[in-house]
Amino acid sequence: MCFLIKMYLWAFILSEVKRQSKLQQSANTNSTSARRCSEVDSIVKSSKLSASAPEFVPDYTFYPDSENYYAEPTLADMVTDFLAHLSSSPGSFDTDIEYITSMLNSWVATEELLHELVELIYTKSTAIPNFSYTGARLCNYLSHHLTISPQSGNFRQLLLKRCQIEYEQREVAVRGDAETQKKLHSFVLFLGELYLNLEVKSGKGPPNRAQILLSALNDLMNTLFNNPVDANLICAVKLLKLTGSVLDDTWKESGKPHMNDLIQRIENILLDATCSRDVRQMLLKLVELRSSDWGRVRDTAAASYATPDNDPNYFMNEPTFYTEDGIPFTAADPEYAEKYQEILAKQDYFHDNYGENGNEEYDDSEDEMGPEIEEAFEHFCLESERKKQQ
């Protein structure tokens, strides 16, 4: 609710600023025209102007009327409010993003403001903790719905150019002080989210990922592994957990061994580097994760073809029942397969008609067994008695 009030306030202020600007321009135009019409004769008659007079430079200092003056809010203030709201309430993204975008479309009307918007979103996305995913989603949405597109580039193109600047500084940043390295790590993780979320529309078929980011991520990981201190290794592990499966599939499809090379580098670091015990454990877990195909199960469809003959675990999740003699039997016992299904049906019947506390909830008129069930039950009892006498 607080966010909506702020949005209405931003919209009101923006409309008032535009309205006051138009009114001021109109008032200035009307008063100037009237004054010129009434004073033109007297000015001409009393004029002492001379062609040889020195140049005169007028003073255009403007002092706004306090009653009609609205302090125009800045784009930075509005974007900061938007991002703070999305950071604190990421679940509201889908419901609020359309309104946020309409506000930005009303505000960002020049190339200069578009550049400022890109810088604001990039800075906040790499500075606000845990905001890189939402920031990447915001960038993707704006790249498709922000209407302004100057000659210098649209929102997506300017965003990629901004990322390019940070990418080119990676070799210096990775050896910088703690704060510089922290900014680099935030950029790396944001770029990973951007690769997963930024969609580039093509002429035909579904949207594609920004392929230019693919090679950048590979270079950034190699930069981190070239400087195997704990902070750099932790960042690389986070990035690979985030994007590893997608990168691996993409590189395999194009016949590139980049993921194999990265895993080999990790194994070399495990042998030679002097990283901490916790980081070493993280690297080992990452290698295991990749060896298990990033934890994915590829043969789930094969389970639908399982039968008691080809799968020894076919009945492993079925319940076990007992005869009157305490002899266990399950659906795996062909002699009792039919009775097993009947008991399951009775179990479902009991579950549907009795509460958790055991109180009866079904209609008394329906408590008698039907002929088929009664016959099957009697047959089951006779069979059990026969087994008991043997």
Short mmCIF file of N, CA and C in Angstrom, two decimals, residues 213-386:
data_model
loop_
_atom_site.label_atom_id
_atom_site.label_comp_id
_atom_site.label_asym_id
_atom_site.label_seq_id
_atom_site.Cartn_x
_atom_site.Cartn_y
_atom_site.Cartn_z
N LEU A 213 27.39 -12.54 -23.73
CA LEU A 213 27.66 -12.75 -22.31
C LEU A 213 28.28 -14.12 -22.05
N LEU A 214 28.08 -15.06 -22.95
CA LEU A 214 28.59 -16.42 -22.76
C LEU A 214 30.11 -16.43 -22.69
N SER A 215 30.75 -15.81 -23.66
CA SER A 215 32.22 -15.77 -23.65
C SER A 215 32.75 -14.91 -22.53
N ALA A 216 31.99 -13.86 -22.16
CA ALA A 216 32.42 -12.99 -21.06
C ALA A 216 32.45 -13.77 -19.75
N LEU A 217 31.47 -14.61 -19.52
CA LEU A 217 31.43 -15.41 -18.29
C LEU A 217 32.60 -16.39 -18.23
N ASN A 218 32.94 -16.98 -19.36
CA ASN A 218 34.09 -17.89 -19.40
C ASN A 218 35.38 -17.13 -19.06
N ASP A 219 35.55 -15.96 -19.63
CA ASP A 219 36.75 -15.16 -19.35
C ASP A 219 36.81 -14.73 -17.88
N LEU A 220 35.66 -14.37 -17.33
CA LEU A 220 35.63 -13.93 -15.93
C LEU A 220 35.98 -15.08 -14.98
N MET A 221 35.50 -16.28 -15.27
CA MET A 221 35.84 -17.42 -14.42
C MET A 221 37.32 -17.76 -14.51
N ASN A 222 37.88 -17.66 -15.69
CA ASN A 222 39.32 -17.90 -15.82
C ASN A 222 40.12 -16.84 -15.07
N THR A 223 39.64 -15.60 -15.08
CA THR A 223 40.30 -14.54 -14.32
C THR A 223 40.27 -14.85 -12.83
N LEU A 224 39.14 -15.32 -12.34
CA LEU A 224 39.04 -15.67 -10.92
C LEU A 224 39.94 -16.85 -10.57
N PHE A 225 40.00 -17.85 -11.44
CA PHE A 225 40.85 -19.02 -11.16
C PHE A 225 42.34 -18.70 -11.30
N ASN A 226 42.66 -17.67 -12.07
CA ASN A 226 44.06 -17.25 -12.17
C ASN A 226 44.55 -16.60 -10.89
N ASN A 227 43.63 -16.19 -10.06
CA ASN A 227 43.96 -15.56 -8.78
C ASN A 227 43.20 -16.31 -7.68
N PRO A 228 43.66 -17.53 -7.34
CA PRO A 228 42.86 -18.44 -6.51
C PRO A 228 42.89 -18.14 -5.00
N VAL A 229 42.53 -16.92 -4.63
CA VAL A 229 42.32 -16.63 -3.21
C VAL A 229 40.89 -17.00 -2.86
N ASP A 230 40.60 -17.09 -1.58
CA ASP A 230 39.31 -17.62 -1.15
C ASP A 230 38.13 -16.85 -1.74
N ALA A 231 38.16 -15.52 -1.68
CA ALA A 231 37.03 -14.72 -2.14
C ALA A 231 36.76 -14.95 -3.63
N ASN A 232 37.82 -15.03 -4.43
CA ASN A 232 37.64 -15.26 -5.87
C ASN A 232 37.08 -16.66 -6.15
N LEU A 233 37.57 -17.65 -5.41
CA LEU A 233 37.10 -19.01 -5.61
C LEU A 233 35.63 -19.17 -5.19
N ILE A 234 35.26 -18.52 -4.10
CA ILE A 234 33.87 -18.58 -3.66
C ILE A 234 32.95 -17.97 -4.71
N CYS A 235 33.37 -16.85 -5.29
CA CYS A 235 32.57 -16.21 -6.34
C CYS A 235 32.43 -17.13 -7.55
N ALA A 236 33.51 -17.80 -7.95
CA ALA A 236 33.46 -18.71 -9.09
C ALA A 236 32.53 -19.89 -8.82
N VAL A 237 32.57 -20.42 -7.60
CA VAL A 237 31.69 -21.53 -7.24
C VAL A 237 30.22 -21.09 -7.31
N LYS A 238 29.92 -19.92 -6.76
CA LYS A 238 28.55 -19.40 -6.81
C LYS A 238 28.08 -19.25 -8.25
N LEU A 239 28.94 -18.73 -9.10
CA LEU A 239 28.57 -18.52 -10.50
C LEU A 239 28.30 -19.85 -11.20
N LEU A 240 29.14 -20.85 -10.95
CA LEU A 240 28.95 -22.14 -11.61
C LEU A 240 27.73 -22.88 -11.07
N LYS A 241 27.43 -22.73 -9.79
CA LYS A 241 26.20 -23.32 -9.28
C LYS A 241 24.97 -22.67 -9.92
N LEU A 242 25.10 -21.39 -10.19
CA LEU A 242 23.98 -20.65 -10.78
C LEU A 242 23.79 -20.98 -12.25
N THR A 243 24.89 -21.02 -13.00
CA THR A 243 24.79 -21.11 -14.47
C THR A 243 25.39 -22.38 -15.05
N GLY A 244 25.98 -23.23 -14.21
CA GLY A 244 26.77 -24.36 -14.72
C GLY A 244 26.04 -25.25 -15.70
N SER A 245 24.82 -25.66 -15.38
CA SER A 245 24.11 -26.59 -16.26
C SER A 245 23.81 -25.95 -17.61
N VAL A 246 23.41 -24.68 -17.60
CA VAL A 246 23.10 -23.99 -18.86
C VAL A 246 24.36 -23.79 -19.69
N LEU A 247 25.45 -23.35 -19.04
CA LEU A 247 26.70 -23.16 -19.77
C LEU A 247 27.21 -24.48 -20.33
N ASP A 248 27.13 -25.53 -19.53
CA ASP A 248 27.62 -26.84 -19.97
C ASP A 248 26.85 -27.30 -21.20
N ASP A 249 25.54 -27.21 -21.17
CA ASP A 249 24.73 -27.64 -22.32
C ASP A 249 25.04 -26.81 -23.56
N THR A 250 25.15 -25.51 -23.37
CA THR A 250 25.39 -24.62 -24.52
C THR A 250 26.74 -24.90 -25.15
N TRP A 251 27.76 -25.07 -24.33
CA TRP A 251 29.10 -25.33 -24.86
C TRP A 251 29.17 -26.71 -25.52
N LYS A 252 28.47 -27.68 -24.96
CA LYS A 252 28.47 -29.01 -25.58
C LYS A 252 27.81 -28.96 -26.96
N GLU A 253 26.72 -28.23 -27.06
CA GLU A 253 26.03 -28.12 -28.35
C GLU A 253 26.90 -27.49 -29.42
N SER A 254 27.76 -26.57 -29.02
CA SER A 254 28.64 -25.92 -29.99
C SER A 254 30.01 -26.60 -30.11
N GLY A 255 30.18 -27.70 -29.39
CA GLY A 255 31.43 -28.47 -29.48
C GLY A 255 32.62 -27.82 -28.80
N LYS A 256 32.37 -26.97 -27.81
CA LYS A 256 33.46 -26.30 -27.10
C LYS A 256 33.72 -26.98 -25.75
N PRO A 257 35.01 -27.19 -25.42
CA PRO A 257 35.34 -27.91 -24.18
C PRO A 257 35.51 -27.00 -22.97
N HIS A 258 34.87 -25.83 -22.97
CA HIS A 258 35.14 -24.85 -21.93
C HIS A 258 34.83 -25.37 -20.53
N MET A 259 33.72 -26.10 -20.36
CA MET A 259 33.38 -26.58 -19.02
C MET A 259 34.38 -27.62 -18.55
N ASN A 260 34.82 -28.50 -19.44
CA ASN A 260 35.86 -29.46 -19.07
C ASN A 260 37.13 -28.74 -18.63
N ASP A 261 37.47 -27.68 -19.33
CA ASP A 261 38.67 -26.91 -18.98
C ASP A 261 38.52 -26.26 -17.60
N LEU A 262 37.34 -25.74 -17.31
CA LEU A 262 37.13 -25.10 -16.01
C LEU A 262 37.19 -26.13 -14.88
N ILE A 263 36.60 -27.29 -15.08
CA ILE A 263 36.65 -28.34 -14.05
C ILE A 263 38.08 -28.80 -13.85
N GLN A 264 38.85 -28.89 -14.94
CA GLN A 264 40.26 -29.27 -14.81
C GLN A 264 41.03 -28.23 -14.02
N ARG A 265 40.72 -26.99 -14.21
CA ARG A 265 41.38 -25.94 -13.45
C ARG A 265 41.05 -26.05 -11.96
N ILE A 266 39.80 -26.38 -11.66
CA ILE A 266 39.41 -26.57 -10.26
C ILE A 266 40.19 -27.73 -9.64
N GLU A 267 40.31 -28.81 -10.37
CA GLU A 267 41.05 -29.97 -9.84
C GLU A 267 42.52 -29.62 -9.63
N ASN A 268 43.10 -28.81 -10.49
CA ASN A 268 44.49 -28.38 -10.29
C ASN A 268 44.61 -27.49 -9.06
N ILE A 269 43.62 -26.64 -8.84
CA ILE A 269 43.63 -25.77 -7.66
C ILE A 269 43.54 -26.61 -6.39
N LEU A 270 42.73 -27.65 -6.44
CA LEU A 270 42.60 -28.53 -5.27
C LEU A 270 43.92 -29.19 -4.92
N LEU A 271 44.76 -29.41 -5.93
CA LEU A 271 46.06 -30.04 -5.69
C LEU A 271 47.12 -29.06 -5.24
N ASP A 272 47.08 -27.85 -5.77
CA ASP A 272 48.21 -26.93 -5.58
C ASP A 272 47.89 -25.71 -4.72
N ALA A 273 46.69 -25.19 -4.81
CA ALA A 273 46.40 -23.91 -4.17
C ALA A 273 46.32 -24.06 -2.65
N THR A 274 46.58 -22.96 -1.97
CA THR A 274 46.54 -22.95 -0.50
C THR A 274 45.25 -22.29 -0.01
N CYS A 275 44.13 -22.73 -0.55
CA CYS A 275 42.85 -22.17 -0.13
C CYS A 275 42.44 -22.79 1.21
N SER A 276 41.47 -22.18 1.85
CA SER A 276 41.04 -22.67 3.15
C SER A 276 40.31 -24.01 3.02
N ARG A 277 40.14 -24.66 4.15
CA ARG A 277 39.48 -25.96 4.15
C ARG A 277 38.04 -25.87 3.67
N ASP A 278 37.32 -24.85 4.10
CA ASP A 278 35.92 -24.69 3.68
C ASP A 278 35.80 -24.46 2.18
N VAL A 279 36.69 -23.65 1.63
CA VAL A 279 36.65 -23.38 0.19
C VAL A 279 37.03 -24.63 -0.59
N ARG A 280 37.99 -25.37 -0.08
CA ARG A 280 38.37 -26.63 -0.74
C ARG A 280 37.17 -27.59 -0.79
N GLN A 281 36.42 -27.62 0.30
CA GLN A 281 35.24 -28.48 0.34
C GLN A 281 34.19 -28.00 -0.67
N MET A 282 34.03 -26.70 -0.82
CA MET A 282 33.10 -26.15 -1.80
C MET A 282 33.50 -26.56 -3.22
N LEU A 283 34.79 -26.53 -3.51
CA LEU A 283 35.27 -26.91 -4.83
C LEU A 283 35.03 -28.40 -5.10
N LEU A 284 35.27 -29.22 -4.08
CA LEU A 284 35.03 -30.66 -4.23
C LEU A 284 33.56 -30.94 -4.51
N LYS A 285 32.68 -30.27 -3.77
CA LYS A 285 31.26 -30.45 -3.97
C LYS A 285 30.84 -30.02 -5.37
N LEU A 286 31.47 -28.98 -5.88
CA LEU A 286 31.14 -28.50 -7.22
C LEU A 286 31.55 -29.52 -8.27
N VAL A 287 32.73 -30.13 -8.11
CA VAL A 287 33.17 -31.16 -9.05
C VAL A 287 32.21 -32.35 -9.01
N GLU A 288 31.77 -32.73 -7.82
CA GLU A 288 30.80 -33.82 -7.69
C GLU A 288 29.47 -33.45 -8.34
N LEU A 289 29.07 -32.21 -8.19
CA LEU A 289 27.81 -31.76 -8.78
C LEU A 289 27.86 -31.86 -10.30
N ARG A 290 28.97 -31.47 -10.87
CA ARG A 290 29.08 -31.55 -12.32
C ARG A 290 29.13 -33.00 -12.80
N SER A 291 29.78 -33.87 -12.03
CA SER A 291 29.86 -35.29 -12.41
C SER A 291 28.49 -35.96 -12.37
N SER A 292 27.56 -35.40 -11.59
CA SER A 292 26.19 -35.92 -11.54
C SER A 292 25.28 -35.17 -12.50
N ASP A 293 25.86 -34.52 -13.51
CA ASP A 293 25.12 -33.73 -14.49
C ASP A 293 24.33 -32.63 -13.81
N TRP A 294 25.01 -31.95 -12.85
CA TRP A 294 24.44 -30.82 -12.15
C TRP A 294 23.16 -31.20 -11.38
N GLY A 295 23.12 -32.47 -10.94
CA GLY A 295 22.00 -32.91 -10.13
C GLY A 295 20.74 -33.20 -10.89
N ARG A 296 20.82 -33.21 -12.22
CA ARG A 296 19.63 -33.45 -13.02
C ARG A 296 19.42 -34.94 -13.25
N VAL A 297 18.16 -35.36 -13.38
CA VAL A 297 17.80 -36.75 -13.67
C VAL A 297 17.31 -36.80 -15.11
N ARG A 298 18.06 -37.45 -15.95
CA ARG A 298 17.75 -37.47 -17.39
C ARG A 298 16.75 -38.56 -17.77
N ASP A 299 16.68 -39.69 -17.00
CA ASP A 299 15.91 -40.85 -17.43
C ASP A 299 14.61 -40.99 -16.66
N THR A 300 13.98 -39.89 -16.32
CA THR A 300 12.73 -39.98 -15.57
C THR A 300 11.63 -40.64 -16.40
N ALA A 301 11.67 -40.48 -17.72
CA ALA A 301 10.62 -41.07 -18.56
C ALA A 301 10.67 -42.58 -18.55
N ALA A 302 11.86 -43.16 -18.31
CA ALA A 302 12.00 -44.61 -18.33
C ALA A 302 11.21 -45.26 -17.21
N ALA A 303 10.92 -44.54 -16.14
CA ALA A 303 10.19 -45.10 -15.02
C ALA A 303 8.79 -45.53 -15.42
N SER A 304 8.23 -44.89 -16.42
CA SER A 304 6.87 -45.23 -16.83
C SER A 304 6.82 -46.61 -17.48
N TYR A 305 7.97 -47.15 -17.91
CA TYR A 305 8.01 -48.45 -18.54
C TYR A 305 8.41 -49.56 -17.57
N ALA A 306 8.53 -49.22 -16.28
CA ALA A 306 8.93 -50.23 -15.31
C ALA A 306 7.81 -51.24 -15.09
N THR A 307 8.18 -52.51 -14.94
CA THR A 307 7.24 -53.59 -14.67
C THR A 307 7.81 -54.46 -13.56
N PRO A 308 6.99 -55.31 -12.96
CA PRO A 308 7.54 -56.21 -11.93
C PRO A 308 8.63 -57.13 -12.46
N ASP A 309 8.64 -57.37 -13.78
CA ASP A 309 9.65 -58.28 -14.35
C ASP A 309 10.99 -57.61 -14.58
N ASN A 310 10.98 -56.29 -14.96
CA ASN A 310 12.26 -55.65 -15.28
C ASN A 310 12.76 -54.72 -14.20
N ASP A 311 11.97 -54.51 -13.14
CA ASP A 311 12.40 -53.60 -12.08
C ASP A 311 12.22 -54.28 -10.72
N PRO A 312 13.34 -54.69 -10.06
CA PRO A 312 13.22 -55.38 -8.76
C PRO A 312 12.64 -54.48 -7.67
N ASN A 313 12.66 -53.16 -7.89
CA ASN A 313 12.13 -52.23 -6.90
C ASN A 313 10.72 -51.75 -7.23
N TYR A 314 10.07 -52.47 -8.11
CA TYR A 314 8.76 -52.02 -8.60
C TYR A 314 7.77 -51.83 -7.45
N PHE A 315 7.82 -52.74 -6.47
CA PHE A 315 6.86 -52.67 -5.36
C PHE A 315 7.45 -52.08 -4.10
N MET A 316 8.60 -51.43 -4.20
CA MET A 316 9.28 -51.00 -2.98
C MET A 316 8.49 -49.93 -2.21
N ASN A 317 7.66 -49.15 -2.90
CA ASN A 317 6.91 -48.11 -2.22
C ASN A 317 5.50 -48.53 -1.84
N GLU A 318 5.15 -49.81 -2.11
CA GLU A 318 3.81 -50.28 -1.77
C GLU A 318 3.76 -50.69 -0.30
N PRO A 319 2.59 -50.56 0.36
CA PRO A 319 2.48 -50.96 1.76
C PRO A 319 2.47 -52.47 1.93
N THR A 320 2.74 -52.94 3.13
CA THR A 320 2.74 -54.36 3.47
C THR A 320 1.54 -54.66 4.35
N PHE A 321 0.83 -55.77 4.04
CA PHE A 321 -0.30 -56.22 4.84
C PHE A 321 0.06 -57.56 5.47
N TYR A 322 -0.75 -57.97 6.45
CA TYR A 322 -0.50 -59.21 7.17
C TYR A 322 -1.78 -60.03 7.25
N THR A 323 -1.60 -61.37 7.15
CA THR A 323 -2.73 -62.26 7.32
C THR A 323 -3.02 -62.43 8.80
N GLU A 324 -4.05 -63.24 9.11
CA GLU A 324 -4.40 -63.48 10.50
C GLU A 324 -3.27 -64.18 11.24
N ASP A 325 -2.43 -64.92 10.53
CA ASP A 325 -1.30 -65.61 11.14
C ASP A 325 -0.07 -64.73 11.24
N GLY A 326 -0.18 -63.48 10.82
CA GLY A 326 0.96 -62.59 10.89
C GLY A 326 1.91 -62.74 9.73
N ILE A 327 1.49 -63.40 8.66
CA ILE A 327 2.35 -63.59 7.49
C ILE A 327 2.23 -62.37 6.60
N PRO A 328 3.35 -61.66 6.29
CA PRO A 328 3.27 -60.46 5.45
C PRO A 328 3.00 -60.80 3.99
N PHE A 329 2.28 -59.96 3.33
CA PHE A 329 2.12 -60.10 1.88
C PHE A 329 1.93 -58.71 1.28
N THR A 330 2.40 -58.55 0.04
CA THR A 330 2.33 -57.29 -0.68
C THR A 330 1.82 -57.55 -2.08
N ALA A 331 1.81 -56.47 -2.88
CA ALA A 331 1.38 -56.61 -4.27
C ALA A 331 2.34 -57.46 -5.08
N ALA A 332 3.52 -57.72 -4.54
CA ALA A 332 4.48 -58.55 -5.27
C ALA A 332 4.09 -60.02 -5.22
N ASP A 333 3.18 -60.40 -4.31
CA ASP A 333 2.74 -61.79 -4.21
C ASP A 333 1.58 -62.02 -5.16
N PRO A 334 1.81 -62.78 -6.24
CA PRO A 334 0.75 -62.95 -7.24
C PRO A 334 -0.49 -63.63 -6.68
N GLU A 335 -0.33 -64.48 -5.65
CA GLU A 335 -1.47 -65.20 -5.10
C GLU A 335 -2.48 -64.26 -4.46
N TYR A 336 -1.96 -63.11 -3.98
CA TYR A 336 -2.85 -62.18 -3.30
C TYR A 336 -3.00 -60.85 -4.04
N ALA A 337 -2.66 -60.86 -5.29
CA ALA A 337 -2.71 -59.61 -6.04
C ALA A 337 -4.12 -59.03 -6.08
N GLU A 338 -5.11 -59.88 -6.32
CA GLU A 338 -6.48 -59.39 -6.40
C GLU A 338 -6.96 -58.87 -5.06
N LYS A 339 -6.66 -59.64 -3.99
CA LYS A 339 -7.09 -59.22 -2.66
C LYS A 339 -6.37 -57.95 -2.22
N TYR A 340 -5.13 -57.82 -2.69
CA TYR A 340 -4.33 -56.63 -2.35
C TYR A 340 -5.01 -55.35 -2.85
N GLN A 341 -5.51 -55.41 -4.07
CA GLN A 341 -6.20 -54.26 -4.63
C GLN A 341 -7.50 -53.98 -3.88
N GLU A 342 -8.18 -55.05 -3.43
CA GLU A 342 -9.41 -54.86 -2.68
C GLU A 342 -9.14 -54.17 -1.35
N ILE A 343 -8.06 -54.58 -0.70
CA ILE A 343 -7.72 -53.97 0.59
C ILE A 343 -7.33 -52.51 0.40
N LEU A 344 -6.62 -52.22 -0.69
CA LEU A 344 -6.29 -50.82 -0.97
C LEU A 344 -7.55 -49.99 -1.17
N ALA A 345 -8.54 -50.60 -1.85
CA ALA A 345 -9.79 -49.89 -2.06
C ALA A 345 -10.49 -49.63 -0.74
N LYS A 346 -10.45 -50.63 0.16
CA LYS A 346 -11.06 -50.44 1.47
C LYS A 346 -10.31 -49.38 2.28
N GLN A 347 -9.00 -49.35 2.11
CA GLN A 347 -8.19 -48.36 2.82
C GLN A 347 -8.56 -46.95 2.36
N ASP A 348 -8.72 -46.78 1.07
CA ASP A 348 -9.14 -45.47 0.56
C ASP A 348 -10.53 -45.12 1.04
N TYR A 349 -11.40 -46.16 1.09
CA TYR A 349 -12.77 -45.94 1.55
C TYR A 349 -12.78 -45.45 3.00
N PHE A 350 -11.96 -46.07 3.82
CA PHE A 350 -11.88 -45.67 5.22
C PHE A 350 -11.34 -44.24 5.35
N HIS A 351 -10.31 -43.94 4.56
CA HIS A 351 -9.69 -42.61 4.62
C HIS A 351 -10.67 -41.52 4.21
N ASP A 352 -11.52 -41.84 3.20
CA ASP A 352 -12.45 -40.83 2.70
C ASP A 352 -13.65 -40.61 3.61
N ASN A 353 -13.99 -41.63 4.42
CA ASN A 353 -15.22 -41.55 5.17
C ASN A 353 -15.05 -41.44 6.68
N TYR A 354 -13.80 -41.46 7.15
CA TYR A 354 -13.54 -41.31 8.56
C TYR A 354 -12.60 -40.14 8.77
N GLY A 355 -12.80 -39.39 9.86
CA GLY A 355 -11.91 -38.28 10.17
C GLY A 355 -10.60 -38.77 10.76
N GLU A 356 -9.71 -37.80 11.02
CA GLU A 356 -8.41 -38.15 11.56
C GLU A 356 -8.52 -38.73 12.97
N ASN A 357 -9.58 -38.38 13.71
CA ASN A 357 -9.74 -38.88 15.07
C ASN A 357 -10.51 -40.19 15.13
N GLY A 358 -10.84 -40.75 13.96
CA GLY A 358 -11.52 -42.05 13.92
C GLY A 358 -13.01 -41.97 13.97
N ASN A 359 -13.57 -40.77 14.06
CA ASN A 359 -15.02 -40.64 14.10
C ASN A 359 -15.63 -40.90 12.73
N GLU A 360 -16.72 -41.59 12.72
CA GLU A 360 -17.38 -41.94 11.46
C GLU A 360 -18.01 -40.71 10.84
N GLU A 361 -17.79 -40.55 9.53
CA GLU A 361 -18.32 -39.39 8.84
C GLU A 361 -19.24 -39.75 7.68
N TYR A 362 -19.42 -41.08 7.43
CA TYR A 362 -20.24 -41.45 6.27
C TYR A 362 -21.69 -41.66 6.69
N ASP A 363 -22.52 -41.72 5.69
CA ASP A 363 -23.95 -41.91 5.90
C ASP A 363 -24.23 -43.34 6.34
N ASP A 364 -25.06 -43.51 7.39
CA ASP A 364 -25.36 -44.84 7.90
C ASP A 364 -26.04 -45.71 6.85
N SER A 365 -26.73 -45.09 5.91
CA SER A 365 -27.45 -45.87 4.90
C SER A 365 -26.52 -46.53 3.91
N GLU A 366 -25.22 -46.18 3.93
CA GLU A 366 -24.28 -46.70 2.95
C GLU A 366 -23.23 -47.58 3.59
N ASP A 367 -23.51 -48.13 4.81
CA ASP A 367 -22.47 -48.86 5.52
C ASP A 367 -22.46 -50.34 5.20
N GLU A 368 -23.32 -50.81 4.32
CA GLU A 368 -23.33 -52.22 3.98
C GLU A 368 -22.50 -52.47 2.74
N MET A 369 -21.80 -53.64 2.72
CA MET A 369 -20.98 -54.00 1.57
C MET A 369 -21.86 -54.41 0.40
N GLY A 370 -21.39 -54.09 -0.79
CA GLY A 370 -22.11 -54.53 -1.98
C GLY A 370 -21.90 -56.01 -2.21
N PRO A 371 -22.65 -56.60 -3.11
CA PRO A 371 -22.55 -58.05 -3.35
C PRO A 371 -21.16 -58.48 -3.79
N GLU A 372 -20.53 -57.74 -4.70
CA GLU A 372 -19.22 -58.12 -5.20
C GLU A 372 -18.16 -58.04 -4.11
N ILE A 373 -18.20 -56.96 -3.33
CA ILE A 373 -17.22 -56.81 -2.26
C ILE A 373 -17.44 -57.87 -1.19
N GLU A 374 -18.70 -58.13 -0.87
CA GLU A 374 -19.00 -59.14 0.15
C GLU A 374 -18.51 -60.51 -0.28
N GLU A 375 -18.74 -60.84 -1.56
CA GLU A 375 -18.28 -62.13 -2.08
C GLU A 375 -16.76 -62.22 -2.05
N ALA A 376 -16.09 -61.14 -2.46
CA ALA A 376 -14.62 -61.15 -2.46
C ALA A 376 -14.08 -61.26 -1.05
N PHE A 377 -14.75 -60.60 -0.11
CA PHE A 377 -14.29 -60.65 1.28
C PHE A 377 -14.45 -62.05 1.87
N GLU A 378 -15.59 -62.69 1.57
CA GLU A 378 -15.80 -64.05 2.05
C GLU A 378 -14.77 -64.99 1.45
N HIS A 379 -14.49 -64.81 0.16
CA HIS A 379 -13.48 -65.65 -0.48
C HIS A 379 -12.11 -65.45 0.17
N PHE A 380 -11.81 -64.23 0.50
CA PHE A 380 -10.53 -63.93 1.15
C PHE A 380 -10.46 -64.59 2.53
N CYS A 381 -11.55 -64.54 3.28
CA CYS A 381 -11.57 -65.15 4.61
C CYS A 381 -11.40 -66.66 4.52
N LEU A 382 -12.10 -67.30 3.57
CA LEU A 382 -11.97 -68.74 3.38
C LEU A 382 -10.56 -69.13 3.01
N GLU A 383 -9.95 -68.33 2.14
CA GLU A 383 -8.59 -68.60 1.71
C GLU A 383 -7.62 -68.48 2.88
N SER A 384 -7.84 -67.49 3.71
CA SER A 384 -6.98 -67.31 4.88
C SER A 384 -7.14 -68.47 5.86
N GLU A 385 -8.38 -68.92 6.06
CA GLU A 385 -8.62 -70.06 6.96
C GLU A 385 -7.97 -71.33 6.43
N ARG A 386 -8.03 -71.52 5.12
CA ARG A 386 -7.40 -72.69 4.52
C ARG A 386 -5.89 -72.70 4.73
#
